[in-house]
Amino acid sequence: MSQTKTILRALAGETLPTPPIWMMRQAGRYLPEYRATRAQAGDFLSLCYNSELAAEVTLQPIRRYGFDAAILFADILLLPEALGADLWFVTGEGPRLSTITSQDDFDKLGPVSDIHETLNPIYETVRILRRELPAETTLIGFAGAPWTVATYMIAGRGTPDQGPAHALKDENRALFEALLDRITEGTIDYLAAQIDAGAEVVKIFDSWAGSLKGEDFNRYALEPARRITAALKGRYPHIPVIGFPREAGDNYIGFAKATGVDCVALDNSVDAAWAAKHVQADGCVQGNLASSHMVTGGQALVDETRAIVKAFSGGPHIFNLGHGITPDADPDNVQRMIDAVRGD
Ligand code: CP3
């Protein structure tokens, strides 16, 4: 059956006259309606696990802007919690988790088969969304990539240079690899359950891929993405996968071929003309406007948006930011970006 949803067409390799568009963190604190629903839920994690309200915040940017895709509202750190880590968020600071630095810590984690007990509300959010989304809107599910998730599980928080995770990798490689394996297996089952519930595309967020160099990039960014993609393709050959090895630099080249993903999401440190030549040659790309334009706006926002659309116009492209929109963004700038993409 031929696809009518624009994002699925781009992911199938079609070059469209106007790229479909969605935005990382499109449901988020820059929107007053998001802040109101989060207050109603109590806090961020309660919002993630409240299926009705999580579906509501997922729908808010679709109602306001008519994006071509909705991304499930959840977080990459729910999987560690489902695997048995403690997770909480400190307002204004970010996530905190119990740390994993020894075999004893690792042995306290539960088996992959137990994750669904915690994650069932997320699958229910997906089911609600498939009922309530407009017929033309694609529903994207997601998970963190094993390396990025591991950096949080090892350090117990976000770190500027992922130092603790690199240290564990270098000092106790067997334990580090056992942790990566557990996350990889959990991610496969988590994404499969999202697909079973109705996700039409899945995206793997490797936010800290850029700190892996040389052979480490191949082993801990490429290989887990390849394993997850292969496992999903074995069960769901028709479900497209988007990979996001953020700040991978030259390692973006060949990423799609090596992992089997259908689309590579680009961060905004990548020059669009360079990526059109070296990355889009292998298939669909997504990106890559700097999210700072959503704060600063003006003519630069319009010019840069048009330049990116033009640079990628020769192949399949999904317009997006290079990273998530920030809380200080102006909602009107989002509309200006959409108008510039759609030529309104
Ligand atoms: O994109 C979407 O709209 C879907 C939902 C989504 C969230 N987080 C909601 C969220 C997705 C896809 C994520 C992914 C995620 N979460 C990543 C990978 C992408 C990236 O940003 O690099 C990472 C590293 C996380 C972990 C995480 N979650 C951190 C470090 C933080 C704190 C920083 C921050 O922005 O506050 C979060 C919190 C978070 N996740 C918020 C949202 C909307 C803000 C929480 C709030 O509302 O208070």
CSV table of N, CA and C in Angstrom, one decimal, residues 150-274:
chain,number,residue,atom,x,y,z
A,150,ALA,N,23.4,4.4,29.5
A,150,ALA,CA,24.5,4.0,30.5
A,150,ALA,C,25.2,5.1,31.1
A,151,THR,N,25.4,6.2,30.4
A,151,THR,CA,26.1,7.4,31.0
A,151,THR,C,25.4,7.9,32.2
A,152,TYR,N,24.0,7.9,32.1
A,152,TYR,CA,23.2,8.4,33.2
A,152,TYR,C,23.2,7.3,34.4
A,153,MET,N,23.1,6.1,34.0
A,153,MET,CA,23.0,5.0,35.0
A,153,MET,C,24.3,4.9,35.8
A,154,ILE,N,25.4,5.1,35.1
A,154,ILE,CA,26.7,5.0,35.8
A,154,ILE,C,27.0,6.2,36.7
A,155,ALA,N,26.8,7.4,36.2
A,155,ALA,CA,27.1,8.6,36.9
A,155,ALA,C,26.0,9.0,37.9
A,156,GLY,N,24.7,8.5,37.6
A,156,GLY,CA,23.6,8.9,38.5
A,156,GLY,C,23.0,10.3,38.1
A,157,ARG,N,23.6,10.9,37.0
A,157,ARG,CA,23.1,12.2,36.6
A,157,ARG,C,23.7,12.5,35.3
A,158,GLY,N,23.3,13.7,34.7
A,158,GLY,CA,24.0,14.1,33.5
A,158,GLY,C,25.4,14.7,33.8
A,159,THR,N,26.3,14.5,32.9
A,159,THR,CA,27.7,14.9,33.2
A,159,THR,C,28.2,15.7,31.9
A,160,PRO,N,29.0,16.7,32.1
A,160,PRO,CA,29.5,17.4,30.9
A,160,PRO,C,30.3,16.6,29.9
A,161,ASP,N,31.1,15.6,30.4
A,161,ASP,CA,32.0,14.9,29.5
A,161,ASP,C,31.8,13.4,29.6
A,162,GLN,N,30.7,12.9,30.3
A,162,GLN,CA,30.4,11.5,30.5
A,162,GLN,C,31.6,10.8,31.1
A,163,GLY,N,32.4,11.5,31.9
A,163,GLY,CA,33.6,11.0,32.6
A,163,GLY,C,33.4,9.7,33.3
A,164,PRO,N,32.4,9.6,34.2
A,164,PRO,CA,32.3,8.3,35.0
A,164,PRO,C,32.0,7.1,34.1
A,165,ALA,N,31.3,7.3,33.0
A,165,ALA,CA,31.0,6.2,32.1
A,165,ALA,C,32.3,5.8,31.3
A,166,HIS,N,33.0,6.8,30.9
A,166,HIS,CA,34.3,6.4,30.2
A,166,HIS,C,35.3,5.7,31.2
A,167,ALA,N,35.2,6.2,32.5
A,167,ALA,CA,36.1,5.6,33.5
A,167,ALA,C,35.7,4.1,33.7
A,168,LEU,N,34.4,3.8,33.8
A,168,LEU,CA,34.0,2.4,34.0
A,168,LEU,C,34.4,1.6,32.8
A,169,LYS,N,34.2,2.1,31.6
A,169,LYS,CA,34.5,1.4,30.4
A,169,LYS,C,36.0,1.0,30.4
A,170,ASP,N,36.8,2.0,30.8
A,170,ASP,CA,38.3,1.7,30.8
A,170,ASP,C,38.8,0.9,31.9
A,171,GLU,N,38.1,0.9,33.1
A,171,GLU,CA,38.6,0.2,34.2
A,171,GLU,C,38.0,-1.2,34.4
A,172,ASN,N,36.7,-1.3,34.0
A,172,ASN,CA,36.0,-2.6,34.2
A,172,ASN,C,35.1,-2.9,32.9
A,173,ARG,N,35.8,-3.2,31.9
A,173,ARG,CA,35.1,-3.3,30.6
A,173,ARG,C,34.0,-4.4,30.6
A,174,ALA,N,34.3,-5.5,31.3
A,174,ALA,CA,33.3,-6.6,31.4
A,174,ALA,C,32.0,-6.1,32.0
A,175,LEU,N,32.1,-5.4,33.1
A,175,LEU,CA,30.9,-4.9,33.8
A,175,LEU,C,30.2,-3.8,32.9
A,176,PHE,N,31.0,-2.9,32.3
A,176,PHE,CA,30.5,-1.9,31.4
A,176,PHE,C,29.7,-2.6,30.2
A,177,GLU,N,30.3,-3.6,29.7
A,177,GLU,CA,29.6,-4.3,28.5
A,177,GLU,C,28.4,-5.1,29.0
A,178,ALA,N,28.4,-5.6,30.2
A,178,ALA,CA,27.3,-6.3,30.7
A,178,ALA,C,26.1,-5.3,30.9
A,179,LEU,N,26.4,-4.1,31.4
A,179,LEU,CA,25.4,-3.1,31.5
A,179,LEU,C,24.8,-2.7,30.2
A,180,LEU,N,25.7,-2.5,29.2
A,180,LEU,CA,25.3,-2.1,27.9
A,180,LEU,C,24.4,-3.1,27.2
A,181,ASP,N,24.7,-4.4,27.5
A,181,ASP,CA,23.9,-5.5,26.9
A,181,ASP,C,22.5,-5.5,27.6
A,182,ARG,N,22.5,-5.3,28.9
A,182,ARG,CA,21.2,-5.3,29.6
A,182,ARG,C,20.3,-4.2,29.0
A,183,ILE,N,20.9,-3.0,28.8
A,183,ILE,CA,20.1,-1.9,28.3
A,183,ILE,C,19.7,-2.2,26.9
A,184,THR,N,20.6,-2.8,26.1
A,184,THR,CA,20.3,-3.0,24.7
A,184,THR,C,19.1,-4.0,24.6
A,185,GLU,N,19.1,-5.1,25.4
A,185,GLU,CA,18.0,-6.0,25.4
A,185,GLU,C,16.7,-5.4,25.9
A,186,GLY,N,16.8,-4.6,26.9
A,186,GLY,CA,15.6,-3.9,27.4
A,186,GLY,C,15.1,-2.9,26.4
A,187,THR,N,16.0,-2.2,25.7
A,187,THR,CA,15.5,-1.3,24.6
A,187,THR,C,14.8,-2.0,23.5
A,188,ILE,N,15.3,-3.1,23.1
A,188,ILE,CA,14.6,-3.9,22.0
A,188,ILE,C,13.2,-4.2,22.5
A,189,ASP,N,13.0,-4.7,23.7
A,189,ASP,CA,11.7,-5.1,24.2
A,189,ASP,C,10.8,-3.9,24.4
A,190,TYR,N,11.4,-2.8,24.9
A,190,TYR,CA,10.6,-1.6,25.1
A,190,TYR,C,10.1,-1.0,23.8
A,191,LEU,N,11.0,-0.9,22.8
A,191,LEU,CA,10.5,-0.4,21.5
A,191,LEU,C,9.5,-1.3,20.8
A,192,ALA,N,9.8,-2.6,21.0
A,192,ALA,CA,8.8,-3.6,20.4
A,192,ALA,C,7.4,-3.4,21.0
A,193,ALA,N,7.4,-3.2,22.3
A,193,ALA,CA,6.1,-3.0,23.0
A,193,ALA,C,5.4,-1.7,22.5
A,194,GLN,N,6.2,-0.7,22.3
A,194,GLN,CA,5.7,0.6,21.8
A,194,GLN,C,5.1,0.4,20.4
A,195,ILE,N,5.8,-0.4,19.6
A,195,ILE,CA,5.3,-0.7,18.2
A,195,ILE,C,4.0,-1.5,18.3
A,196,ASP,N,4.0,-2.5,19.2
A,196,ASP,CA,2.8,-3.3,19.4
A,196,ASP,C,1.6,-2.5,19.8
A,197,ALA,N,1.9,-1.4,20.6
A,197,ALA,CA,0.8,-0.5,21.0
A,197,ALA,C,0.4,0.5,20.0
A,198,GLY,N,1.2,0.7,18.9
A,198,GLY,CA,0.8,1.6,17.8
A,198,GLY,C,1.8,2.6,17.3
A,199,ALA,N,3.0,2.6,17.9
A,199,ALA,CA,4.0,3.5,17.3
A,199,ALA,C,4.3,3.1,15.9
A,200,GLU,N,4.4,4.1,15.0
A,200,GLU,CA,4.6,3.9,13.6
A,200,GLU,C,6.1,4.0,13.1
A,201,VAL,N,6.9,4.7,13.9
A,201,VAL,CA,8.3,4.9,13.7
A,201,VAL,C,8.9,4.9,15.1
A,202,VAL,N,10.2,4.5,15.2
A,202,VAL,CA,10.9,4.6,16.4
A,202,VAL,C,12.2,5.3,16.2
A,203,LYS,N,12.6,6.1,17.2
A,203,LYS,CA,13.8,6.9,17.2
A,203,LYS,C,14.7,6.5,18.4
A,204,ILE,N,16.0,6.3,18.1
A,204,ILE,CA,17.0,6.0,19.1
A,204,ILE,C,17.9,7.2,19.4
A,205,PHE,N,17.7,7.8,20.6
A,205,PHE,CA,18.5,9.0,20.9
A,205,PHE,C,19.8,8.7,21.5
A,206,ASP,N,20.9,8.9,20.8
A,206,ASP,CA,22.2,8.8,21.4
A,206,ASP,C,22.9,10.1,21.6
A,207,SER,N,22.4,10.8,22.6
A,207,SER,CA,22.7,12.2,22.8
A,207,SER,C,24.2,12.4,23.1
A,208,TRP,N,24.9,11.4,23.6
A,208,TRP,CA,26.3,11.5,24.0
A,208,TRP,C,27.2,10.7,23.1
A,209,ALA,N,26.7,10.3,21.9
A,209,ALA,CA,27.5,9.6,20.9
A,209,ALA,C,28.8,10.3,20.6
A,210,GLY,N,28.8,11.6,20.6
A,210,GLY,CA,29.9,12.4,20.2
A,210,GLY,C,31.1,12.2,21.1
A,211,SER,N,30.9,11.7,22.3
A,211,SER,CA,32.1,11.5,23.2
A,211,SER,C,32.8,10.2,23.0
A,212,LEU,N,32.2,9.4,22.1
A,212,LEU,CA,32.9,8.1,21.8
A,212,LEU,C,33.7,8.2,20.5
A,213,LYS,N,35.0,7.9,20.7
A,213,LYS,CA,35.9,8.1,19.5
A,213,LYS,C,36.4,6.7,19.0
A,214,GLY,N,36.8,6.7,17.7
A,214,GLY,CA,37.5,5.6,17.1
A,214,GLY,C,36.7,4.3,17.3
A,215,GLU,N,37.4,3.3,17.8
A,215,GLU,CA,36.8,1.9,18.0
A,215,GLU,C,35.7,1.9,19.0
A,216,ASP,N,35.8,2.8,20.0
A,216,ASP,CA,34.7,2.9,21.0
A,216,ASP,C,33.4,3.3,20.3
A,217,PHE,N,33.5,4.2,19.3
A,217,PHE,CA,32.2,4.6,18.6
A,217,PHE,C,31.6,3.4,17.9
A,218,ASN,N,32.5,2.6,17.2
A,218,ASN,CA,32.0,1.4,16.5
A,218,ASN,C,31.3,0.4,17.5
A,219,ARG,N,32.0,0.2,18.6
A,219,ARG,CA,31.5,-0.8,19.6
A,219,ARG,C,30.3,-0.4,20.4
A,220,TYR,N,30.3,0.9,20.8
A,220,TYR,CA,29.3,1.3,21.8
A,220,TYR,C,28.2,2.3,21.2
A,221,ALA,N,28.4,2.8,20.0
A,221,ALA,CA,27.3,3.6,19.4
A,221,ALA,C,26.8,2.8,18.2
A,222,LEU,N,27.7,2.4,17.2
A,222,LEU,CA,27.2,1.7,16.0
A,222,LEU,C,26.6,0.3,16.4
A,223,GLU,N,27.3,-0.5,17.1
A,223,GLU,CA,26.9,-1.9,17.3
A,223,GLU,C,25.6,-2.0,18.1
A,224,PRO,N,25.4,-1.3,19.2
A,224,PRO,CA,24.1,-1.4,19.8
A,224,PRO,C,22.9,-0.9,18.9
A,225,ALA,N,23.2,0.2,18.1
A,225,ALA,CA,22.1,0.7,17.2
A,225,ALA,C,21.8,-0.4,16.2
A,226,ARG,N,22.9,-1.0,15.7
A,226,ARG,CA,22.7,-2.1,14.7
A,226,ARG,C,21.9,-3.3,15.3
A,227,ARG,N,22.3,-3.6,16.5
A,227,ARG,CA,21.6,-4.8,17.1
A,227,ARG,C,20.1,-4.5,17.3
A,228,ILE,N,19.8,-3.3,17.9
A,228,ILE,CA,18.4,-2.9,18.1
A,228,ILE,C,17.6,-2.8,16.8
A,229,THR,N,18.2,-2.2,15.8
A,229,THR,CA,17.6,-2.1,14.5
A,229,THR,C,17.3,-3.5,13.9
A,230,ALA,N,18.3,-4.3,13.9
A,230,ALA,CA,18.2,-5.6,13.3
A,230,ALA,C,17.1,-6.4,14.0
A,231,ALA,N,17.0,-6.4,15.4
A,231,ALA,CA,16.0,-7.1,16.1
A,231,ALA,C,14.6,-6.6,15.8
A,232,LEU,N,14.5,-5.3,15.7
A,232,LEU,CA,13.2,-4.7,15.4
A,232,LEU,C,12.8,-5.0,13.9
A,233,LYS,N,13.7,-4.9,13.0
A,233,LYS,CA,13.4,-5.2,11.6
A,233,LYS,C,13.0,-6.7,11.4
A,234,GLY,N,13.6,-7.5,12.2
A,234,GLY,CA,13.3,-8.9,12.1
A,234,GLY,C,11.8,-9.2,12.5
A,235,ARG,N,11.3,-8.4,13.4
A,235,ARG,CA,9.9,-8.6,13.8
A,235,ARG,C,8.9,-7.6,13.1
A,236,TYR,N,9.4,-6.4,12.8
A,236,TYR,CA,8.6,-5.4,12.2
A,236,TYR,C,9.3,-4.8,11.0
A,237,PRO,N,9.4,-5.5,9.9
A,237,PRO,CA,10.1,-5.0,8.7
A,237,PRO,C,9.6,-3.7,8.2
A,238,HIS,N,8.4,-3.4,8.4
A,238,HIS,CA,7.8,-2.1,7.9
A,238,HIS,C,7.9,-0.9,8.8
A,239,ILE,N,8.5,-1.1,10.0
A,239,ILE,CA,8.6,0.1,10.9
A,239,ILE,C,9.9,0.8,10.7
A,240,PRO,N,9.9,2.0,10.3
A,240,PRO,CA,11.2,2.8,10.1
A,240,PRO,C,11.8,3.1,11.4
A,241,VAL,N,13.1,3.2,11.4
A,241,VAL,CA,13.9,3.5,12.6
A,241,VAL,C,14.8,4.7,12.2
A,242,ILE,N,14.7,5.7,13.1
A,242,ILE,CA,15.6,6.9,13.0
A,242,ILE,C,16.7,6.8,14.1
A,243,GLY,N,17.9,7.0,13.6
A,243,GLY,CA,19.1,7.0,14.6
A,243,GLY,C,19.5,8.4,14.8
A,244,PHE,N,19.9,8.8,16.0
A,244,PHE,CA,20.4,10.1,16.3
A,244,PHE,C,21.7,10.0,17.1
A,245,PRO,N,22.8,9.8,16.4
A,245,PRO,CA,24.1,9.8,17.1
A,245,PRO,C,24.7,11.2,17.2
A,246,ARG,N,24.1,11.9,18.2
A,246,ARG,CA,24.4,13.4,18.3
A,246,ARG,C,25.9,13.7,18.4
A,247,GLU,N,26.3,14.7,17.6
A,247,GLU,CA,27.7,15.2,17.6
A,247,GLU,C,28.7,14.1,17.2
A,248,ALA,N,28.2,13.2,16.3
A,248,ALA,CA,29.1,12.2,15.8
A,248,ALA,C,30.1,12.7,14.8
A,249,GLY,N,29.9,13.9,14.2
A,249,GLY,CA,30.9,14.4,13.3
A,249,GLY,C,31.0,13.5,12.1
A,250,ASP,N,32.3,13.2,11.8
A,250,ASP,CA,32.6,12.4,10.6
A,250,ASP,C,31.9,11.0,10.7
A,251,ASN,N,31.7,10.6,12.0
A,251,ASN,CA,31.0,9.3,12.2
A,251,ASN,C,29.6,9.2,11.7
A,252,TYR,N,29.0,10.4,11.3
A,252,TYR,CA,27.7,10.3,10.7
A,252,TYR,C,27.8,9.6,9.3
A,253,ILE,N,29.0,9.7,8.7
A,253,ILE,CA,29.2,9.1,7.4
A,253,ILE,C,29.1,7.6,7.5
A,254,GLY,N,28.2,6.9,6.8
A,254,GLY,CA,28.1,5.5,6.8
A,254,GLY,C,27.3,5.0,8.0
A,255,PHE,N,26.8,5.8,8.9
A,255,PHE,CA,26.0,5.4,10.0
A,255,PHE,C,24.8,4.6,9.6
A,256,ALA,N,24.0,5.1,8.6
A,256,ALA,CA,22.8,4.4,8.2
A,256,ALA,C,23.2,3.0,7.6
A,257,LYS,N,24.2,2.9,6.8
A,257,LYS,CA,24.5,1.6,6.2
A,257,LYS,C,25.0,0.7,7.3
A,258,ALA,N,25.8,1.1,8.2
A,258,ALA,CA,26.4,0.2,9.2
A,258,ALA,C,25.3,-0.2,10.2
A,259,THR,N,24.3,0.6,10.5
A,259,THR,CA,23.3,0.2,11.5
A,259,THR,C,22.0,-0.3,10.9
A,260,GLY,N,21.7,0.0,9.7
A,260,GLY,CA,20.4,-0.4,9.1
A,260,GLY,C,19.3,0.6,9.4
A,261,VAL,N,19.6,1.8,10.0
A,261,VAL,CA,18.5,2.7,10.3
A,261,VAL,C,18.0,3.3,9.0
A,262,ASP,N,16.8,3.8,8.9
A,262,ASP,CA,16.2,4.3,7.7
A,262,ASP,C,16.5,5.8,7.6
A,263,CYS,N,16.9,6.4,8.7
A,263,CYS,CA,17.1,7.9,8.7
A,263,CYS,C,18.1,8.2,9.8
A,264,VAL,N,19.0,9.2,9.4
A,264,VAL,CA,19.9,9.7,10.4
A,264,VAL,C,19.5,11.1,10.8
A,265,ALA,N,19.4,11.4,12.1
A,265,ALA,CA,19.0,12.7,12.6
A,265,ALA,C,20.4,13.4,12.8
A,266,LEU,N,20.4,14.7,12.4
A,266,LEU,CA,21.7,15.4,12.4
A,266,LEU,C,21.6,16.5,13.5
A,267,ASP,N,22.6,16.7,14.3
A,267,ASP,CA,22.6,17.9,15.2
A,267,ASP,C,23.1,19.1,14.4
A,268,ASN,N,23.0,20.3,15.0
A,268,ASN,CA,23.2,21.5,14.2
A,268,ASN,C,24.7,21.9,14.1
A,269,SER,N,25.6,21.1,14.6
A,269,SER,CA,27.0,21.4,14.4
A,269,SER,C,27.4,20.9,13.0
A,270,VAL,N,26.5,20.2,12.3
A,270,VAL,CA,26.8,19.6,11.0
A,270,VAL,C,26.4,20.6,9.9
A,271,ASP,N,27.3,20.9,9.0
A,271,ASP,CA,26.9,21.7,7.8
A,271,ASP,C,26.0,21.0,6.9
A,272,ALA,N,24.9,21.6,6.5
A,272,ALA,CA,23.8,20.9,5.8
A,272,ALA,C,24.3,20.5,4.4
A,273,ALA,N,25.1,21.4,3.7
A,273,ALA,CA,25.6,21.0,2.4
A,273,ALA,C,26.5,19.8,2.5
A,274,TRP,N,27.4,19.8,3.5
A,274,TRP,CA,28.3,18.6,3.7
A,274,TRP,C,27.4,17.4,4.0
